[in-house]
mmCIF file of C-alpha atoms in Angstrom:
data_model
loop_
_atom_site.group_PDB
_atom_site.id
_atom_site.type_symbol
_atom_site.label_atom_id
_atom_site.label_comp_id
_atom_site.label_asym_id
_atom_site.label_seq_id
_atom_site.Cartn_x
_atom_site.Cartn_y
_atom_site.Cartn_z
ATOM 1 C CA MET A 1 -24.400 -66.275 -49.846
ATOM 2 C CA SER A 2 -22.887 -66.083 -53.271
ATOM 3 C CA LEU A 3 -21.960 -68.381 -56.119
ATOM 4 C CA LYS A 4 -18.472 -68.220 -57.549
ATOM 5 C CA ILE A 5 -17.922 -68.614 -61.333
ATOM 6 C CA ASN A 6 -14.376 -69.138 -62.436
ATOM 7 C CA ASN A 7 -13.230 -68.265 -65.947
ATOM 8 C CA GLU A 8 -9.919 -67.657 -67.767
ATOM 9 C CA LEU A 9 -9.953 -63.965 -66.554
ATOM 10 C CA GLY A 10 -10.637 -64.496 -62.858
ATOM 11 C CA THR A 11 -13.540 -65.195 -60.425
ATOM 12 C CA ILE A 12 -17.057 -63.752 -60.486
ATOM 13 C CA GLU A 13 -19.245 -63.832 -57.470
ATOM 14 C CA VAL A 14 -22.958 -63.701 -57.948
ATOM 15 C CA SER A 15 -25.248 -63.134 -54.905
ATOM 16 C CA THR A 16 -28.148 -65.480 -54.550
ATOM 17 C CA ASP A 17 -30.352 -62.370 -54.159
ATOM 18 C CA VAL A 18 -29.451 -61.379 -57.777
ATOM 19 C CA ILE A 19 -30.417 -64.839 -58.976
ATOM 20 C CA ALA A 20 -33.619 -64.613 -57.072
ATOM 21 C CA ASN A 21 -34.490 -61.153 -58.432
ATOM 22 C CA ILE A 22 -33.812 -62.242 -61.954
ATOM 23 C CA ALA A 23 -35.994 -65.349 -61.546
ATOM 24 C CA GLY A 24 -38.697 -63.337 -59.960
ATOM 25 C CA GLY A 25 -38.678 -60.963 -62.738
ATOM 26 C CA VAL A 26 -38.947 -63.597 -65.319
ATOM 27 C CA VAL A 27 -41.894 -65.280 -63.435
ATOM 28 C CA SER A 28 -43.752 -62.011 -63.073
ATOM 29 C CA GLU A 29 -43.759 -61.564 -66.876
ATOM 30 C CA SER A 30 -44.874 -65.216 -67.638
ATOM 31 C CA TYR A 31 -48.404 -65.817 -68.971
ATOM 32 C CA GLY A 32 -50.852 -67.073 -66.403
ATOM 33 C CA VAL A 33 -48.896 -65.902 -63.414
ATOM 34 C CA VAL A 34 -50.608 -63.282 -61.199
ATOM 35 C CA GLY A 35 -47.364 -62.761 -59.147
ATOM 36 C CA MET A 36 -44.779 -64.243 -56.736
ATOM 37 C CA ALA A 37 -45.965 -65.494 -53.344
ATOM 38 C CA SER A 38 -44.412 -65.700 -49.916
ATOM 39 C CA LYS A 39 -42.955 -69.071 -49.029
ATOM 40 C CA THR A 40 -45.218 -69.259 -46.079
ATOM 41 C CA PHE A 41 -49.036 -69.099 -45.726
ATOM 42 C CA ARG A 42 -50.654 -66.633 -43.211
ATOM 43 C CA ASP A 43 -54.177 -67.787 -42.079
ATOM 44 C CA GLY A 44 -54.551 -70.041 -45.210
ATOM 45 C CA PHE A 45 -53.838 -67.039 -47.623
ATOM 46 C CA ALA A 46 -50.793 -66.674 -49.857
ATOM 47 C CA GLU A 47 -49.239 -63.201 -49.716
ATOM 48 C CA LEU A 48 -48.866 -61.519 -53.096
ATOM 49 C CA LEU A 49 -45.350 -59.894 -53.281
ATOM 50 C CA GLY A 50 -44.419 -56.670 -54.921
ATOM 51 C CA LYS A 51 -41.416 -56.087 -57.272
ATOM 52 C CA GLU A 52 -39.119 -55.116 -54.380
ATOM 53 C CA ASN A 53 -39.807 -58.479 -52.505
ATOM 54 C CA TYR A 54 -39.356 -61.110 -55.249
ATOM 55 C CA ALA A 55 -36.425 -62.677 -53.304
ATOM 56 C CA ARG A 56 -38.973 -63.641 -50.581
ATOM 57 C CA GLY A 57 -40.721 -65.985 -53.108
ATOM 58 C CA VAL A 58 -37.563 -67.639 -54.365
ATOM 59 C CA VAL A 59 -35.233 -70.069 -52.732
ATOM 60 C CA VAL A 60 -31.820 -70.602 -54.311
ATOM 61 C CA ASP A 61 -30.029 -73.695 -53.050
ATOM 62 C CA ASN A 62 -26.412 -74.303 -54.199
ATOM 63 C CA GLU A 63 -25.513 -77.882 -53.123
ATOM 64 C CA ASN A 64 -22.356 -79.564 -54.468
ATOM 65 C CA GLU A 65 -22.213 -77.489 -57.557
ATOM 66 C CA ASN A 66 -25.971 -78.196 -58.166
ATOM 67 C CA LEU A 67 -28.129 -75.164 -58.364
ATOM 68 C CA LYS A 68 -31.750 -75.785 -57.349
ATOM 69 C CA ILE A 69 -34.306 -72.948 -57.492
ATOM 70 C CA ASP A 70 -37.759 -73.130 -55.807
ATOM 71 C CA LEU A 71 -40.345 -70.614 -56.963
ATOM 72 C CA TYR A 72 -43.580 -69.704 -55.094
ATOM 73 C CA ILE A 73 -46.239 -68.434 -57.401
ATOM 74 C CA ILE A 74 -49.871 -67.461 -57.616
ATOM 75 C CA VAL A 75 -51.598 -68.280 -60.961
ATOM 76 C CA LEU A 76 -54.440 -66.767 -62.732
ATOM 77 C CA TYR A 77 -57.931 -68.468 -62.445
ATOM 78 C CA GLY A 78 -58.840 -70.426 -65.672
ATOM 79 C CA VAL A 79 -55.429 -71.274 -66.941
ATOM 80 C CA LYS A 80 -54.059 -74.784 -67.022
ATOM 81 C CA ILE A 81 -51.730 -74.799 -63.966
ATOM 82 C CA SER A 82 -49.393 -77.605 -65.236
ATOM 83 C CA GLU A 83 -48.703 -75.584 -68.490
ATOM 84 C CA VAL A 84 -48.097 -72.522 -66.637
ATOM 85 C CA ALA A 85 -45.697 -74.190 -64.333
ATOM 86 C CA SER A 86 -43.887 -75.857 -67.172
ATOM 87 C CA ASN A 87 -43.480 -72.607 -69.149
ATOM 88 C CA VAL A 88 -42.157 -70.894 -66.001
ATOM 89 C CA GLN A 89 -39.595 -73.750 -65.353
ATOM 90 C CA THR A 90 -38.427 -73.500 -68.984
ATOM 91 C CA THR A 91 -38.173 -69.793 -69.074
ATOM 92 C CA VAL A 92 -36.457 -69.313 -65.794
ATOM 93 C CA LYS A 93 -33.873 -72.097 -66.465
ATOM 94 C CA TYR A 94 -33.118 -70.613 -69.977
ATOM 95 C CA THR A 95 -32.903 -66.990 -68.789
ATOM 96 C CA LEU A 96 -30.489 -67.866 -65.877
ATOM 97 C CA GLU A 97 -28.307 -70.086 -67.937
ATOM 98 C CA LYS A 98 -27.972 -67.476 -70.785
ATOM 99 C CA THR A 99 -27.700 -64.415 -68.522
ATOM 100 C CA LEU A 100 -25.335 -65.581 -65.782
ATOM 101 C CA GLY A 101 -23.852 -68.739 -67.540
ATOM 102 C CA LEU A 102 -25.002 -70.927 -64.544
ATOM 103 C CA LYS A 103 -25.815 -74.692 -64.869
ATOM 104 C CA ILE A 104 -29.336 -75.104 -63.268
ATOM 105 C CA ASP A 105 -30.106 -78.397 -61.940
ATOM 106 C CA SER A 106 -33.766 -78.012 -61.223
ATOM 107 C CA VAL A 107 -36.525 -75.434 -61.116
ATOM 108 C CA ASN A 108 -39.285 -76.340 -58.736
ATOM 109 C CA ILE A 109 -42.660 -74.638 -58.808
ATOM 110 C CA HIS A 110 -44.910 -74.257 -55.724
ATOM 111 C CA VAL A 111 -48.286 -72.905 -56.570
ATOM 112 C CA GLN A 112 -49.382 -70.985 -53.522
ATOM 113 C CA GLY A 113 -52.752 -69.967 -54.824
ATOM 114 C CA VAL A 114 -55.179 -69.103 -57.597
ATOM 115 C CA ARG A 115 -56.540 -65.540 -58.183
ATOM 116 C CA ILE A 116 -59.166 -63.930 -60.236
ATOM 117 C CA ILE A 117 -58.154 -60.628 -61.743
ATOM 118 C CA ASP A 118 -60.743 -58.039 -62.368
ATOM 119 C CA SER A 119 -60.496 -56.404 -65.773
ATOM 120 C CA ASP A 120 -60.413 -52.990 -63.820
ATOM 121 C CA GLU A 121 -56.947 -53.752 -62.404
#
């Protein structure tokens, strides 16, 4: 699926996979986020995704010109989850609006887990 952006020069089609990869990259660079998680739990554990699989942790829904993004993340133990989620929402919305010129209706955060990171990693 792709989104169409019309301007005075013509039409631009942006794949939802591109939107998902940009959003996933922004999320992975956010403070307090360990990484992206899969949308589904397996045996009660959230699967931590690598860079090549960010799109599996992002759902892009384009309904009646309203773009909604659902992000599935794993946060770092000891951080305030509500602050991390709010920061991720703001950053993803800003980045997508400025990078692609899209109007984002909502960015929903789903915290799939909390992880402790060793200082050796």
